[in-house]
GROMACS .gro file of C-alpha atoms in nm:
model
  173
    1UNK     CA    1   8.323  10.733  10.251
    2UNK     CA    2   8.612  10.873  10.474
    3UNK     CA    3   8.947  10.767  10.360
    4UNK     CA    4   9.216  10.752  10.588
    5UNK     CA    5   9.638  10.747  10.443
    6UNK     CA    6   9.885  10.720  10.640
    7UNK     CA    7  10.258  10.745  10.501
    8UNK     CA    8  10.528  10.776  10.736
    9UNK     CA    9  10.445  11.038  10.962
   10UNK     CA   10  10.175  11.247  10.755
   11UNK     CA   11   9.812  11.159  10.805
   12UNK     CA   12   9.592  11.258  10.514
   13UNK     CA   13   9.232  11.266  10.523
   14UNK     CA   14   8.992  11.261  10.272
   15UNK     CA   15   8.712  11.430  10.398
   16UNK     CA   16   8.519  11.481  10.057
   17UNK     CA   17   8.602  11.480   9.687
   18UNK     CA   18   8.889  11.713   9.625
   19UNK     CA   19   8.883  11.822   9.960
   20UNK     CA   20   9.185  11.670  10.184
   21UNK     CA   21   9.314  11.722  10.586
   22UNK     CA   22   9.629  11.719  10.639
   23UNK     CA   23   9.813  11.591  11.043
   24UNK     CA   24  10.112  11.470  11.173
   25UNK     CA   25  10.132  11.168  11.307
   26UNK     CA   26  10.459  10.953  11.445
   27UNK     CA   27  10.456  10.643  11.294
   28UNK     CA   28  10.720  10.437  11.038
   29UNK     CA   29  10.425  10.248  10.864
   30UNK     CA   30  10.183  10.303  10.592
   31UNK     CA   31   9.826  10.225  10.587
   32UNK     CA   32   9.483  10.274  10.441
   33UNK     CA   33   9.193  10.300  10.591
   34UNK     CA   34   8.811  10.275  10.478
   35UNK     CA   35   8.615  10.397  10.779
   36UNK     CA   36   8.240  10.307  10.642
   37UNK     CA   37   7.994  10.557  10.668
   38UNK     CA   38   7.661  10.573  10.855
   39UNK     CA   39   7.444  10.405  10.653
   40UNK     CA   40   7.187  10.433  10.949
   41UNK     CA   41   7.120  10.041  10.919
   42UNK     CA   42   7.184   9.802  11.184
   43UNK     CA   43   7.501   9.655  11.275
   44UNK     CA   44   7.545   9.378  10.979
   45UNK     CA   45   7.261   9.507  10.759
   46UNK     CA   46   7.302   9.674  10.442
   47UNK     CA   47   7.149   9.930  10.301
   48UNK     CA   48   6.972   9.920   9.934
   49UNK     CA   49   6.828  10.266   9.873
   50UNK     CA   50   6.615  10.392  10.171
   51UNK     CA   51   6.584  10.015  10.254
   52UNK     CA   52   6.837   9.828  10.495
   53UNK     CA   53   6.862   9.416  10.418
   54UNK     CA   54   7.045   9.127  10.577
   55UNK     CA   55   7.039   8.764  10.422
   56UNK     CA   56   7.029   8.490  10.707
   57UNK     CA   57   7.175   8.160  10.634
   58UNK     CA   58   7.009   7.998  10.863
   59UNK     CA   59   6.748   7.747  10.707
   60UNK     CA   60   6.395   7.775  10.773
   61UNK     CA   61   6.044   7.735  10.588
   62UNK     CA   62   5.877   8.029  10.461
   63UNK     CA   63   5.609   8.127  10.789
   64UNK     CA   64   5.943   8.044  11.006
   65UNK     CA   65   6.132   8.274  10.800
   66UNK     CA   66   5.876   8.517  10.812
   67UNK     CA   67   5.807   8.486  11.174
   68UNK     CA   68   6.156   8.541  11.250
   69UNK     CA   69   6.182   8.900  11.020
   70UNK     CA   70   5.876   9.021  11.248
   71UNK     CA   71   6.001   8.912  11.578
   72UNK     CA   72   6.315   9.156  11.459
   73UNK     CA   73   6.085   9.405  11.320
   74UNK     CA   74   6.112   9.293  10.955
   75UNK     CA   75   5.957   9.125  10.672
   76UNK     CA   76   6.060   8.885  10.428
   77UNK     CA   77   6.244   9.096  10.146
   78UNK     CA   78   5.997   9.212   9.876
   79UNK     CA   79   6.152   9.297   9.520
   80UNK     CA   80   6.061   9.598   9.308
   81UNK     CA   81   6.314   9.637   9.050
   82UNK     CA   82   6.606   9.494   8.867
   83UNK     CA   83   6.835   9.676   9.061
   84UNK     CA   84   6.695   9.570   9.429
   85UNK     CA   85   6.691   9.199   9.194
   86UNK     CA   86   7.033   9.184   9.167
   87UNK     CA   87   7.098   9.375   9.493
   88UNK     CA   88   6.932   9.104   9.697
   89UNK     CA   89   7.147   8.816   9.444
   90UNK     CA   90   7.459   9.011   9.520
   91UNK     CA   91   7.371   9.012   9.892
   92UNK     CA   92   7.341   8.586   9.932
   93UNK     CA   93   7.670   8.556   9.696
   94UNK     CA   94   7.867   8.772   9.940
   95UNK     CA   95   7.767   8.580  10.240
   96UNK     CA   96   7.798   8.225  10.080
   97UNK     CA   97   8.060   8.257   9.777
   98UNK     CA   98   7.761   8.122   9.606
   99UNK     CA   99   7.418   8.143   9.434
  100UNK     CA  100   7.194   7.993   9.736
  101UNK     CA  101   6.826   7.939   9.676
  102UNK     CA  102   6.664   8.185   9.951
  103UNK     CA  103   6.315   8.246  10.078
  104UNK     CA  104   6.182   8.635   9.979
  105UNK     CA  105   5.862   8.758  10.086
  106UNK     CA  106   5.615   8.665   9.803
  107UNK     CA  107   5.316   8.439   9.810
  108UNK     CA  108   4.980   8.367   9.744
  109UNK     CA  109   4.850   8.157  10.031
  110UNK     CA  110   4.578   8.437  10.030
  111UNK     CA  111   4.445   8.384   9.669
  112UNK     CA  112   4.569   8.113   9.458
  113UNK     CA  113   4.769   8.261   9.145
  114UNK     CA  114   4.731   8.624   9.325
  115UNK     CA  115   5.076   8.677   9.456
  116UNK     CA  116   5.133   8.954   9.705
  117UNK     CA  117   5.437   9.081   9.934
  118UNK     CA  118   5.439   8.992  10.289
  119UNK     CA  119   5.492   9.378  10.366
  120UNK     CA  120   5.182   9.478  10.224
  121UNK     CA  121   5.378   9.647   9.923
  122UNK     CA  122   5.278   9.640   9.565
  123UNK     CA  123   5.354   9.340   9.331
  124UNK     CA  124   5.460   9.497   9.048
  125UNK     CA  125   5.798   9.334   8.930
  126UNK     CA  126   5.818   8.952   8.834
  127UNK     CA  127   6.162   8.745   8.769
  128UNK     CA  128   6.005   8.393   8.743
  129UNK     CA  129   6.188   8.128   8.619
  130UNK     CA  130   5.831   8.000   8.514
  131UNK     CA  131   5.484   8.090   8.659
  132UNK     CA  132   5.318   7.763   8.643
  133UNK     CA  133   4.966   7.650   8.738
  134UNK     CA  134   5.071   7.322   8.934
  135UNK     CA  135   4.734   7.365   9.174
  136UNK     CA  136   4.966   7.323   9.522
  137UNK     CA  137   4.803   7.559   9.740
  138UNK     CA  138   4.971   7.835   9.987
  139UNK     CA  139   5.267   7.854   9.771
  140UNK     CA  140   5.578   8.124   9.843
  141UNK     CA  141   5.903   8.227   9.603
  142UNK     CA  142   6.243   8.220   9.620
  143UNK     CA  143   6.506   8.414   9.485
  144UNK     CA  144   6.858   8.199   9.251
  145UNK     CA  145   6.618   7.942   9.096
  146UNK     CA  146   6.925   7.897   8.847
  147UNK     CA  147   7.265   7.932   8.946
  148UNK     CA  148   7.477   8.176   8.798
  149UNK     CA  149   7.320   8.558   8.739
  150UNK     CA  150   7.012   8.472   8.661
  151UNK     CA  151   6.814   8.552   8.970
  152UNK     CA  152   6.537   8.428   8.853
  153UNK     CA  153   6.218   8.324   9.101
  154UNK     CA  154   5.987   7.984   9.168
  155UNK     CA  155   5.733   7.922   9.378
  156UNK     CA  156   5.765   7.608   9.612
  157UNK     CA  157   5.560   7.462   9.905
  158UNK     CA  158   5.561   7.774  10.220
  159UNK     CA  159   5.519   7.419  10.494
  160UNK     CA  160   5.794   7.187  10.342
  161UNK     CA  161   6.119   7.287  10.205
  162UNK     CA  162   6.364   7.499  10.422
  163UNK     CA  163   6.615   7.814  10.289
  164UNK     CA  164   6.777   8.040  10.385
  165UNK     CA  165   6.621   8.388  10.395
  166UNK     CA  166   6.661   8.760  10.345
  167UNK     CA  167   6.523   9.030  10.582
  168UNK     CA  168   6.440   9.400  10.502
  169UNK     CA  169   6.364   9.673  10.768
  170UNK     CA  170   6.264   9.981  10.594
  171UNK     CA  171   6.321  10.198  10.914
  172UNK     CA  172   6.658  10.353  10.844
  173UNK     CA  173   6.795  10.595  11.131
   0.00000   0.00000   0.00000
């Protein structure tokens, strides 16, 4: 991150750990600037690792949702970790001030009770709330089951119910 001071009429720039530019500038004010740095992700997309995301609170069911991420290039967010967990949790609390119930890219329309990522990738780390037999088929998850930190994922119906959704892109520039 570049950090920007400005007191009275020095400029100071942080350039890197321990490592500072100093300029004069005419001005009576102080401020303090973050100038972000390139995370090579899309204009309002974060990035997670070498992943960028963005969480769209826009409600839709789960093929809409999905349709939408590959019409942008996208898939529904798949989860492989605690960390990209509570990333993706984090991510839906900053945009709503709140623990929404969300649409990410898991189902098993394919194979009953075989649940797969709609990228393709590897299901290999599981956050249910409970993994119940209920016999619906073509059922999808969502991430904030619970409120609060819990995070925690359940299946629903892909046709009926509508969330909102989070995206990932994994091409970072």
């Amino acid at each position: 991150m570049l950090t920007i001071l400005v007191i009275s009429n020095n400029l100071l720039v942080n350039l890197e750990p321990n490592i500072f530019l100093t300029c004069t500038k005419t001005t009576e004010e102080t401020h303090l600037y973050h100038l972000k740095e390139d995370s090579g992700c899309p204009d309002d997309w974060t990035r997670f690792g070498q992943q960028c995301f963005i969480f769209i609170n826009s409600p839709k069911t789960w093929a809409e949702a999905e349709s939408y991420c590959q019409f942008d290039g996208s898939n529904l967010a798949s989860i492989h970790s605690y960390e990209e967990n509570h990333f993706l949790q984090s991510l839906t609390r900053a945009d709503t001030h709140n623990f929404p119930q969300a649409w990410i890219g898991g189902t098993d329309t394919m194979h009953f009770g075989l649940w797969t990522w709609s990228d393709g990738s590897r299901f290999l780390y599981e956050n249910w709330s409970y993994k119940g037999k209920d016999g619906d088929a073509d059922r999808c998850l969502k991430i904030n089951y619970h409120s609060g930190f819990s995070s925690e994922w359940v299946f629903k119906l892909c046709c009926c119910v509508s969330h909102a959704f989070t995206l990932v892109n994994s091409e970072i520039s």
